[in-house]
CSV table of C-alpha atoms in Angstrom, one decimal:
chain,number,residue,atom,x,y,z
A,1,UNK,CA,-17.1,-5.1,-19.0
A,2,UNK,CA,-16.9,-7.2,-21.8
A,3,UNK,CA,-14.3,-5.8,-24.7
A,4,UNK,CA,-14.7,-7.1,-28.5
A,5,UNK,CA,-11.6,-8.0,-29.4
A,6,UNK,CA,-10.6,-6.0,-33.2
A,7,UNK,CA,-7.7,-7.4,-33.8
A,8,UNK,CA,-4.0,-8.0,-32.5
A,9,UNK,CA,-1.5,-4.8,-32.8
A,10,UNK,CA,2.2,-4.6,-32.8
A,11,UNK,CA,4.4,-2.9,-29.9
A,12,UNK,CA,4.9,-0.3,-32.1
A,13,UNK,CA,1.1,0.1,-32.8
A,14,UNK,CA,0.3,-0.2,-29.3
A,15,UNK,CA,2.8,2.3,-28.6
A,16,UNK,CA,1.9,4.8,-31.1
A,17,UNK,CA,-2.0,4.8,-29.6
A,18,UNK,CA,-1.2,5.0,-26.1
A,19,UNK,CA,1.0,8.1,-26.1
A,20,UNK,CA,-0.9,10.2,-29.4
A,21,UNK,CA,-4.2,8.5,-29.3
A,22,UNK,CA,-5.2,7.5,-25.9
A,23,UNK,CA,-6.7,9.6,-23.3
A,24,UNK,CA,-7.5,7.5,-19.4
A,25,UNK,CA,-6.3,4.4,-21.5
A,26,UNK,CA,-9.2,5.2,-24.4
A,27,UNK,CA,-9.8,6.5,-28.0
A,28,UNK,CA,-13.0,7.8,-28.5
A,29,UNK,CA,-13.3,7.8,-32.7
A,30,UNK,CA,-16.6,9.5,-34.0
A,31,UNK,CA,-18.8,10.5,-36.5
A,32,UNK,CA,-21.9,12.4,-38.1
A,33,UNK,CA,-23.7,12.5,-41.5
A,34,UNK,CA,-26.8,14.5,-41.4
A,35,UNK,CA,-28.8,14.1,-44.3
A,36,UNK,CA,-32.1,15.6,-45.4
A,37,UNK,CA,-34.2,16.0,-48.5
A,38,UNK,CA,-33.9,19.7,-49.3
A,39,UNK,CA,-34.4,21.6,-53.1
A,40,UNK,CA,-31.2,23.1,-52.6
A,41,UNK,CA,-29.5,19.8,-52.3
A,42,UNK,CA,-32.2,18.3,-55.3
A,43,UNK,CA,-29.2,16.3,-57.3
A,44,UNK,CA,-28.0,14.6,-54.6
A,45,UNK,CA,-30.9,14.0,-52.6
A,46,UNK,CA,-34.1,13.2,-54.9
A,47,UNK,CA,-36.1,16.0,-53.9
A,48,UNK,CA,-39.1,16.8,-56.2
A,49,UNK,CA,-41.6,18.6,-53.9
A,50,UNK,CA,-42.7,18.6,-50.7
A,51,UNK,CA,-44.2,15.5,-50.7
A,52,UNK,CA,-40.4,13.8,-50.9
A,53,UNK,CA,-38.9,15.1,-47.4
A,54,UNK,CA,-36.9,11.9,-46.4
A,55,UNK,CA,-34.0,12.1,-43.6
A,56,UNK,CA,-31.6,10.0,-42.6
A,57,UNK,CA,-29.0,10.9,-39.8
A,58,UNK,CA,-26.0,8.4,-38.9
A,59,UNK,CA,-23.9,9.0,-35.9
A,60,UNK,CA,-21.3,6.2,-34.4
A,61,UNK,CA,-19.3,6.7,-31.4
A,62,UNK,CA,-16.8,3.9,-30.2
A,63,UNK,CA,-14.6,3.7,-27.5
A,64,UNK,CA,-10.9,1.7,-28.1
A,65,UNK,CA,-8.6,0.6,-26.1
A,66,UNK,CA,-5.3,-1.5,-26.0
A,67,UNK,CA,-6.3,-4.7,-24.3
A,68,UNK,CA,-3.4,-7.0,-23.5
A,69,UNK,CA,-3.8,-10.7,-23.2
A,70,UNK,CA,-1.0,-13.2,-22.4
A,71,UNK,CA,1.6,-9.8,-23.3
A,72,UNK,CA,0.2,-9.4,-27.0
A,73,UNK,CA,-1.6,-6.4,-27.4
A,74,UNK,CA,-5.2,-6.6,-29.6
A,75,UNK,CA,-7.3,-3.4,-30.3
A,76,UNK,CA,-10.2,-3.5,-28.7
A,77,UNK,CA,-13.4,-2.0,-28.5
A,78,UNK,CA,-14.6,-1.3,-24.8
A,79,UNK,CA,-17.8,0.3,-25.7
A,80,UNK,CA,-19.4,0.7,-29.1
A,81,UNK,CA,-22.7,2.8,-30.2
A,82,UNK,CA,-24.0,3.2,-33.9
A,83,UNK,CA,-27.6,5.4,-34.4
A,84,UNK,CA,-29.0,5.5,-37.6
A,85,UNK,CA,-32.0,7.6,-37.7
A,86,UNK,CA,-34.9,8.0,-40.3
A,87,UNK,CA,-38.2,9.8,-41.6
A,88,UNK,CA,-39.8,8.2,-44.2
A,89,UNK,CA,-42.7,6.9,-46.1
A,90,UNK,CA,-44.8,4.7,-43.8
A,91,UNK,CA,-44.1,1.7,-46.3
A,92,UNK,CA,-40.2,2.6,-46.5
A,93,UNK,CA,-40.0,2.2,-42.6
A,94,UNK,CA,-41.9,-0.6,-42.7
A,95,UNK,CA,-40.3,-2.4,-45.4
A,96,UNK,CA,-36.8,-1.3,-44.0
A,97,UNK,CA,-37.7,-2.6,-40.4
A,98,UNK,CA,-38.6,-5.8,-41.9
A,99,UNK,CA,-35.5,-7.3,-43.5
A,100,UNK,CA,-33.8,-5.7,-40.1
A,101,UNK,CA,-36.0,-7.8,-37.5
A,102,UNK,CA,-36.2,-10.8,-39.7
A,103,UNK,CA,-32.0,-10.6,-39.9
A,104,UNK,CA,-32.2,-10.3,-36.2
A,105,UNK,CA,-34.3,-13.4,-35.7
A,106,UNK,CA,-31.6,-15.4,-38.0
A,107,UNK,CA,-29.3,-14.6,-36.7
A,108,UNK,CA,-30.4,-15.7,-33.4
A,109,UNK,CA,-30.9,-12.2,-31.2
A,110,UNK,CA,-33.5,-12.9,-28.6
A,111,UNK,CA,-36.0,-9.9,-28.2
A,112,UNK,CA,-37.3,-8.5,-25.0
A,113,UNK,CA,-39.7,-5.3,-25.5
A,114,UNK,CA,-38.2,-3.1,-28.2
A,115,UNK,CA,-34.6,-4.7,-27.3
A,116,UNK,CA,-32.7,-7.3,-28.6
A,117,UNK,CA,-30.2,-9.4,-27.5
A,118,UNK,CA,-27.0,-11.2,-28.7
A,119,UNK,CA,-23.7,-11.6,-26.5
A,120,UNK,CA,-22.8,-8.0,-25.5
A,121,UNK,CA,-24.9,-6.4,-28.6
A,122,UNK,CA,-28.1,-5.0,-27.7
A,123,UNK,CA,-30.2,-3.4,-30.2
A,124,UNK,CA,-32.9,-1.5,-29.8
A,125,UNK,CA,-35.9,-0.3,-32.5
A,126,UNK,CA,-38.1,2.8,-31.6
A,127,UNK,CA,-40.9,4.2,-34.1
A,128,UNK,CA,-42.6,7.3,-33.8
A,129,UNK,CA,-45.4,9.1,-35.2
A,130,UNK,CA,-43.9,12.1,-34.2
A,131,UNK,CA,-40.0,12.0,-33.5
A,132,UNK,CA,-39.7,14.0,-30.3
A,133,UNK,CA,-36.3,15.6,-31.5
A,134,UNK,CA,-37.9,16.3,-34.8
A,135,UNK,CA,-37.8,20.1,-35.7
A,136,UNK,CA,-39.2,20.2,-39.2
A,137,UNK,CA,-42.8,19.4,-40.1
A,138,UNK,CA,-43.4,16.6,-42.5
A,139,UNK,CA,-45.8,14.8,-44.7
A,140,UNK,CA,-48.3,13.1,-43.0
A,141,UNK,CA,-47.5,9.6,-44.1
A,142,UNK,CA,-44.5,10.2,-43.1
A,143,UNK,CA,-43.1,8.4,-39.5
A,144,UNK,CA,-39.8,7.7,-37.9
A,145,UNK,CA,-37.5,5.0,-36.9
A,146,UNK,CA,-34.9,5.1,-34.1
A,147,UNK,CA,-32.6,1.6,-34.5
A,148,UNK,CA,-29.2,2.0,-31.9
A,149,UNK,CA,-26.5,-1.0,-32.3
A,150,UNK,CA,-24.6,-0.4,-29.0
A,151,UNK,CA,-22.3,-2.6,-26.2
A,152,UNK,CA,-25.1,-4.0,-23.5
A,153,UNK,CA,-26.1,-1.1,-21.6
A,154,UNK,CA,-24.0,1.5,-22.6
A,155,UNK,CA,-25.7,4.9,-21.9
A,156,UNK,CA,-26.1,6.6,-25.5
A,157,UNK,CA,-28.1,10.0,-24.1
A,158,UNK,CA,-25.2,12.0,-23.9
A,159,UNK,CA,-23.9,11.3,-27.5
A,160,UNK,CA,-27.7,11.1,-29.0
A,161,UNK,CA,-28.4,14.9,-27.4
A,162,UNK,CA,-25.2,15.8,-28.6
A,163,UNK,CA,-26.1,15.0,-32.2
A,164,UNK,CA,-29.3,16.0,-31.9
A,165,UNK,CA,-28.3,19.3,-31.0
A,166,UNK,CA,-25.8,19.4,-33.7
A,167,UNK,CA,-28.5,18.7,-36.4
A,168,UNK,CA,-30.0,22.4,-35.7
A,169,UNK,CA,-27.3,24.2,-37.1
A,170,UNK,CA,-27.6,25.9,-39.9
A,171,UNK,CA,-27.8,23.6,-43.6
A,172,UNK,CA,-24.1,24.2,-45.5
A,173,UNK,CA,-24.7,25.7,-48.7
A,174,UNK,CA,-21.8,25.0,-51.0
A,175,UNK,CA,-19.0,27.7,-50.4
A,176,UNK,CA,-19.4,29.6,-54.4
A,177,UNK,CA,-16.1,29.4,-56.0
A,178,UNK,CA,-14.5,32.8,-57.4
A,179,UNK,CA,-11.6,33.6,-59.6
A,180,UNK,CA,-8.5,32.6,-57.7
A,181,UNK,CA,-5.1,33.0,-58.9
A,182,UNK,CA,-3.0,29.8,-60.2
A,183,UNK,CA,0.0,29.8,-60.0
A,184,UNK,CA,3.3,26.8,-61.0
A,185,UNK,CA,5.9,28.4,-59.1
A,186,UNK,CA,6.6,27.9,-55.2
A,187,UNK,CA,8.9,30.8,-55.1
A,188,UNK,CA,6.1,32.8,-55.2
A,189,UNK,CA,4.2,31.6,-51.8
A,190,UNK,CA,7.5,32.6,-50.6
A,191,UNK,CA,6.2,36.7,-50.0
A,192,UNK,CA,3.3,34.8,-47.7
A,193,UNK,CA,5.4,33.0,-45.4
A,194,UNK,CA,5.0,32.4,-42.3
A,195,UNK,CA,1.8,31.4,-42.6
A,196,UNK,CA,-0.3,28.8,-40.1
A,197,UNK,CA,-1.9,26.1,-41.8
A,198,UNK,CA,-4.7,24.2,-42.3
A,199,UNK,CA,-4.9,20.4,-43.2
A,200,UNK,CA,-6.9,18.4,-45.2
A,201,UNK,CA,-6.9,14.8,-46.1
A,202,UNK,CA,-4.8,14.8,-48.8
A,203,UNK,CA,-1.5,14.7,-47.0
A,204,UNK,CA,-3.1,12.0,-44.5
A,205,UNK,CA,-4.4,10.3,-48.0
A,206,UNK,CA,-0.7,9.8,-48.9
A,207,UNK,CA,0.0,7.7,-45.6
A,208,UNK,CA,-2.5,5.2,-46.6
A,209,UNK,CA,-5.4,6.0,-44.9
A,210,UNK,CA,-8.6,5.7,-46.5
A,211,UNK,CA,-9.9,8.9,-48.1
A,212,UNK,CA,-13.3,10.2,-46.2
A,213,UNK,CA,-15.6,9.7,-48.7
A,214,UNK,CA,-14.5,6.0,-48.1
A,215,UNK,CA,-16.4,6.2,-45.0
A,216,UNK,CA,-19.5,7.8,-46.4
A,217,UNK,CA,-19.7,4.3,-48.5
A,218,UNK,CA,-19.4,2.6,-45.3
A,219,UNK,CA,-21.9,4.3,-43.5
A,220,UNK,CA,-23.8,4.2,-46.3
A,221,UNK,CA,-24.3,8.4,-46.3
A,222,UNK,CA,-23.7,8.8,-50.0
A,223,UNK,CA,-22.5,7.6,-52.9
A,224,UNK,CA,-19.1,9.2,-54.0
A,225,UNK,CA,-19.2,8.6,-58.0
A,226,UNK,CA,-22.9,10.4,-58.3
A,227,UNK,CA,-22.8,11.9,-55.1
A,228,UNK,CA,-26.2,10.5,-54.4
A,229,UNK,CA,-27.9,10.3,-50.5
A,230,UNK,CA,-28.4,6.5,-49.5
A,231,UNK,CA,-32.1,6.4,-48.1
A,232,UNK,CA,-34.3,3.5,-47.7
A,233,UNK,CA,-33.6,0.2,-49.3
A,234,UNK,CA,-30.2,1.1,-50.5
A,235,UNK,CA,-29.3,1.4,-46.7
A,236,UNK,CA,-28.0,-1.7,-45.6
A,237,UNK,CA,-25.8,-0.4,-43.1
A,238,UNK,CA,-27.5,-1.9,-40.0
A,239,UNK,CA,-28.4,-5.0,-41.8
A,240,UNK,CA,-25.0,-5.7,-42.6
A,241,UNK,CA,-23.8,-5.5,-38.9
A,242,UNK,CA,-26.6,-7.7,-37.6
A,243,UNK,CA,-25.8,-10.5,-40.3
A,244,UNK,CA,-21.8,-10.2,-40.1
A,245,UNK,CA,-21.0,-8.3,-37.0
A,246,UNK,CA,-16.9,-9.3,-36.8
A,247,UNK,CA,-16.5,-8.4,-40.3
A,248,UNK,CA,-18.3,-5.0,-39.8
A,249,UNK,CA,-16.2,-4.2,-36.9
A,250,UNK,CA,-12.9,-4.8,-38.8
A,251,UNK,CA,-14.5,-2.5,-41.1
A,252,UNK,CA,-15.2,0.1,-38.8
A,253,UNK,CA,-12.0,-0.2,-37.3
A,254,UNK,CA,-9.9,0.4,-40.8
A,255,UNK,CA,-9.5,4.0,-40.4
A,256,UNK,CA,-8.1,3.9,-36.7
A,257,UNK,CA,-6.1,1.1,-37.6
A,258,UNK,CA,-4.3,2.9,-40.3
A,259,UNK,CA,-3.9,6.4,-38.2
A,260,UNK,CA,-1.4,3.9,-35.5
A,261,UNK,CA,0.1,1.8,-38.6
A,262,UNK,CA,0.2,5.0,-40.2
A,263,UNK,CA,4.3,6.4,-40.9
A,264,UNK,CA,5.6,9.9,-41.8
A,265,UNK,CA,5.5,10.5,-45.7
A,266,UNK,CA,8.4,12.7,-47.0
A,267,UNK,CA,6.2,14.9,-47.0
A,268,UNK,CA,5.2,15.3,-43.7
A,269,UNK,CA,9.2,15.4,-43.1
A,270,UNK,CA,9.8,18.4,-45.5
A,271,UNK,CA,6.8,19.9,-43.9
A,272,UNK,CA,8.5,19.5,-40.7
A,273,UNK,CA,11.5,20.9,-41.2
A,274,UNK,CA,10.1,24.2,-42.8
A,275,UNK,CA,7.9,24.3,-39.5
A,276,UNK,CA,11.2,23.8,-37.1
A,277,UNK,CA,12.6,26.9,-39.7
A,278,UNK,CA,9.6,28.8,-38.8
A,279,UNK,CA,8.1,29.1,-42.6
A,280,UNK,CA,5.1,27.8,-41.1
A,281,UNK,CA,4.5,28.4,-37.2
A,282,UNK,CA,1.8,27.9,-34.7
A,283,UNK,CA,-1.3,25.7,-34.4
A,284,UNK,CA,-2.2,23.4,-37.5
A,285,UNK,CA,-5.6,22.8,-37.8
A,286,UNK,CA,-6.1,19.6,-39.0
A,287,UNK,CA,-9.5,17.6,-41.0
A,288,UNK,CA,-7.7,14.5,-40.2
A,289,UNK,CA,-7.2,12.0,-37.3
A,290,UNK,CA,-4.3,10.5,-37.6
A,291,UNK,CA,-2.4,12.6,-35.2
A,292,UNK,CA,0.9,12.6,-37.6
A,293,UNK,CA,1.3,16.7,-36.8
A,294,UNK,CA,1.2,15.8,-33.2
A,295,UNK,CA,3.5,13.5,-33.6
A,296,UNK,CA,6.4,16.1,-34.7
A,297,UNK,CA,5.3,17.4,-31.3
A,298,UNK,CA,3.3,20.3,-33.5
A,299,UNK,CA,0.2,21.9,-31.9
A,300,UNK,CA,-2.9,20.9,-34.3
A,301,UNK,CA,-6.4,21.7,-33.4
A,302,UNK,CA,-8.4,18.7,-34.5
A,303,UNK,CA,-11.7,20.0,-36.4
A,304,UNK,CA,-13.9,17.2,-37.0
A,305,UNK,CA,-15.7,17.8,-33.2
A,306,UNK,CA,-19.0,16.6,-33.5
A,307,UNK,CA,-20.3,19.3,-30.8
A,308,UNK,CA,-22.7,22.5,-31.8
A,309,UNK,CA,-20.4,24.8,-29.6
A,310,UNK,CA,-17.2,23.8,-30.9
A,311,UNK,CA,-18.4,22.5,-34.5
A,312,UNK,CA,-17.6,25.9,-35.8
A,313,UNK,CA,-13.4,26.3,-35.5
A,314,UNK,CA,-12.7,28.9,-33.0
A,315,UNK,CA,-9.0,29.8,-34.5
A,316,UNK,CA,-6.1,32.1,-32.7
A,317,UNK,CA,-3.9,33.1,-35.3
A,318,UNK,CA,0.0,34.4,-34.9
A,319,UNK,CA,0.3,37.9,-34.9
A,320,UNK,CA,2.9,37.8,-37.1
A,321,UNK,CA,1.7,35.2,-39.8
A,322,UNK,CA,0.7,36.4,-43.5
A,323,UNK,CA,-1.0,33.5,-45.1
A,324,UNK,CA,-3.1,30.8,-44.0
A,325,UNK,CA,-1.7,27.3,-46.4
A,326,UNK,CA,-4.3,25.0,-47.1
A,327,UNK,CA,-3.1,21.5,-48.1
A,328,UNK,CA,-5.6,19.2,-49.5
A,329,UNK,CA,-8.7,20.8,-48.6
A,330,UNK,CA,-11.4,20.7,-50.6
A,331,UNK,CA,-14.3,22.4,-48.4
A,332,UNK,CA,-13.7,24.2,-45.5
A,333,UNK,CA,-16.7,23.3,-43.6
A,334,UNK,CA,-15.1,24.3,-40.2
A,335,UNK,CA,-14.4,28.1,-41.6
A,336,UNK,CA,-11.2,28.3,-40.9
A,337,UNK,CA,-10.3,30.2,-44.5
A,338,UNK,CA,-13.0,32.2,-44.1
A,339,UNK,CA,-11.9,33.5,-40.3
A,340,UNK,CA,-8.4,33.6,-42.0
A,341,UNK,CA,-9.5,36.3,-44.9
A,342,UNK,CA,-11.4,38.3,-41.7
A,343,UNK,CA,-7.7,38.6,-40.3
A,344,UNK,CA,-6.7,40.3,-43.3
A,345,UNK,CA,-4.5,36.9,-44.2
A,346,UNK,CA,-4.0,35.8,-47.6
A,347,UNK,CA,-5.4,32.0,-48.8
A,348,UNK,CA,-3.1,29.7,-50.5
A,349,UNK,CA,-4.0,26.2,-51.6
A,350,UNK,CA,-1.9,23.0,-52.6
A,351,UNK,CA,-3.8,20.8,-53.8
A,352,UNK,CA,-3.9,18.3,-57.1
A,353,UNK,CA,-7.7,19.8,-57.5
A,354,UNK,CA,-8.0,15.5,-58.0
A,355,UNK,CA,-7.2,12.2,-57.9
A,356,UNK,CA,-6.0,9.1,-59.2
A,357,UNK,CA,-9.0,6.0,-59.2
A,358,UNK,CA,-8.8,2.7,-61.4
A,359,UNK,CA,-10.0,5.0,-64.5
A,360,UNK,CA,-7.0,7.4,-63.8
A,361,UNK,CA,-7.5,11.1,-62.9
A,362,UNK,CA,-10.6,12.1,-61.7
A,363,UNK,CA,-10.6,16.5,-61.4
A,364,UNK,CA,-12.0,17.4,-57.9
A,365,UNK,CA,-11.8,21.1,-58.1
A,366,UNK,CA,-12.1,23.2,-54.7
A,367,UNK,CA,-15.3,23.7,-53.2
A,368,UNK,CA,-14.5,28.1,-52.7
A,369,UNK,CA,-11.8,29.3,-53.4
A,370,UNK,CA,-12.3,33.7,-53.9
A,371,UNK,CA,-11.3,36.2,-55.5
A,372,UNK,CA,-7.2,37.1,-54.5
A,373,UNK,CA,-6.9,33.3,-53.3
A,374,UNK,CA,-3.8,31.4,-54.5
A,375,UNK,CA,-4.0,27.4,-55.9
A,376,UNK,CA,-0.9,25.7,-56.4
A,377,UNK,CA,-2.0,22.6,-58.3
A,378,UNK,CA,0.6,19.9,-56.7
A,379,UNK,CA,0.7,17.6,-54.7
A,380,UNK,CA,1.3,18.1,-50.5
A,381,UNK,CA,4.6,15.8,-51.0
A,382,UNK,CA,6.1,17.6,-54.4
A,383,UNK,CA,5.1,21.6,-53.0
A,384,UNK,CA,7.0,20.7,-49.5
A,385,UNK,CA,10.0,19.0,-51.3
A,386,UNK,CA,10.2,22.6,-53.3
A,387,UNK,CA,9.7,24.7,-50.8
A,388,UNK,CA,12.0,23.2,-48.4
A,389,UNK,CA,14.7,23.8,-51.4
A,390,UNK,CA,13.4,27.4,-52.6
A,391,UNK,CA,14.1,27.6,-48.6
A,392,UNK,CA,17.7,27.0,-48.4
């Protein structure tokens, strides 16, 4: 098996994957965007009528590994598989196929059937009429385009069934917001403690690891200033790997990179200690990947499982817990809060309800938070630091 070689790693690095990361030697990082034109999602989508039905799925599944070569250790890839899927216009697919299989050509990949062939890339193109996984009816000048970037050979049919399987479940409406209660003081979370928490990437952001919509840009799913789907020519995701496939793969590779390089924030210290004084107590479950909770030796529950049975988090809350803390979540697409509130548990959230970009604060209010819910507008770092003090 050929590996493709990301980039060297330190000790530490190679350490840090191995023991939190690693599972038979390998990290399996994944993901899924499933994007359709609907009317309920009109803004971000472009739908007018029923003649604009355009979808677009993206699903990536690659396989690292430590590889060590003259004793320096190099992340690796030892298998690699990106699907981008669409329905379109008849013109769109055709125009979008185009630049793809003349970028191919240039860039030297030597065809065989619906394959093509470059080192230990093979990709392959696939139209249909019809797509045979296709549950929704669409315009008839409408046809669809299968293109998978993978390692040579690598069986995809597990992974492609899998997210195939996935795409049937039911659309996410936006959770409607109610009137929740803001509060200043952290004094007065301290009547809902213990509670079991739930993560979001605002603690993880803190560590430097890219924020999530960072990777909706880089699989070109949608664009986080409008909010806008990426369909047809403003999808240059596969193009891009074709023409520069080394500096694709670094990019790919950012947000795994950062989980190993990633250290422990005060703020995951403070949260530490209030979970060793049993303020906070059992499983975590946890939006991110980084595997920082773990590494406190802290059970977390990772919910970003790209599997229909287990997409939906299945939780098991203490018997003795009061609240369910949610730090940096903005949408709780895994229902966590809402199985939380059907346990008779009250929902508290620190969070910022925004961010800082290069034009200062941008508000990002939370997607649902009800009636009876609790926001503590802070940041993960400052709320622990209180706490940890209003503990003592």
């Amino acid at each position: 098996m050929n590996k493709y070689i990301i980039q060297e790693i330190s000790e530490k690095q190679a350490e840090v994957f191995n023991k939190y990361f690693a599972e038979d030697g390998n990290f399996c990082f994944e993901g899924c965007w499933l994007r359709n034109q609907r009317p309920e999602n009109a803004k971000k989508s472009g739908y007018i009528d029923e003649t604009t039905q355009r979808r677009r799925y993206v699903h990536f599944y690659d396989t690292y590994c430590d590889e060590v070569i003259n004793g320096k250790h190099y992340l690796a890839l030892a298998d690699y598989y990106l699907y981008v899927t669409n329905t379109l216009p008849k013109e769109e697919i055709y125009a979008y196929v185009n630049k793809i299989t003349k970028a191919l050509d240039e860039n030297n990949f030597i065809k065989n059937n619906n394959s093509y062939f470059k080192d230990n890339t093979q990709v392959d193109i696939m139209f249909y009429e019809k797509h045979p996984k296709n549950t929704s009816e669409f315009p008839a000048n409408y046809i669809s385009c299968d293109i998978i970037i993978r390692s040579k050979g690598f069986d995809y049919t597990k992974h492609y069934d899998r997210m195939w399987a996935l795409s049937r479940k039911m659309y996410r409406m936006p959770e409607q917001r109610g009137n929740p209660t803001y509060i200043t003081d952290v004094k007065e979370i301290l009547k809902y403690l213990p509670a079991q928490v739930e993560m979001g990437c605002g603690p993880s952001i803190d560590t430097g690891i890219p924020p999530l919509y960072e990777m909706h840009e880089t699989y070109k799913v949608q664009n986080h200033i409008t909010g806008k789907f990426y369909f047809c020519d403003q999808d240059n995701l596969i193009l891009s790997v074709i023409e520069d496939e080394a500096k694709m793969r670094k990019i790919f590779a950012k947000v795994p990179i950062a989980c190993i390089s990633a250290e422990h924030t005060n703020g995951y210290k403070y949260f530490n200690e209030l979970y060793k004084k049993v303020y906070f107590k059992g499983t975590v479950y946890n939006n991110n990947f980084d595997r920082l909770v773990k590494r406190f030796d802290i059970p977390e529950k990772i919910l970003r499982i790209y599997d229909i049975n287990e997409y939906i988090a299945k939780t098991n809350f203490e018997t003795d817990v009061k609240s369910l803390v949610c730090m940096g979540c903005h949408a709780d697409r895994r229902q966590v809060e809402r199985q939380a509130r059907q346990n008779g548990l009250k929902i508290i959230f620190i969070d910022p309800e925004g961010f800082y970009n290069k034009d200062g604060f941008e508000p990002y209010p939370i997607e649902g938070p009800k009636d009876g819910d609790i926001i503590l507008k802070m940041t993960f770092e400052e709320a622990m630091k209180k706490l940890l003090e209003a503990t003592k």
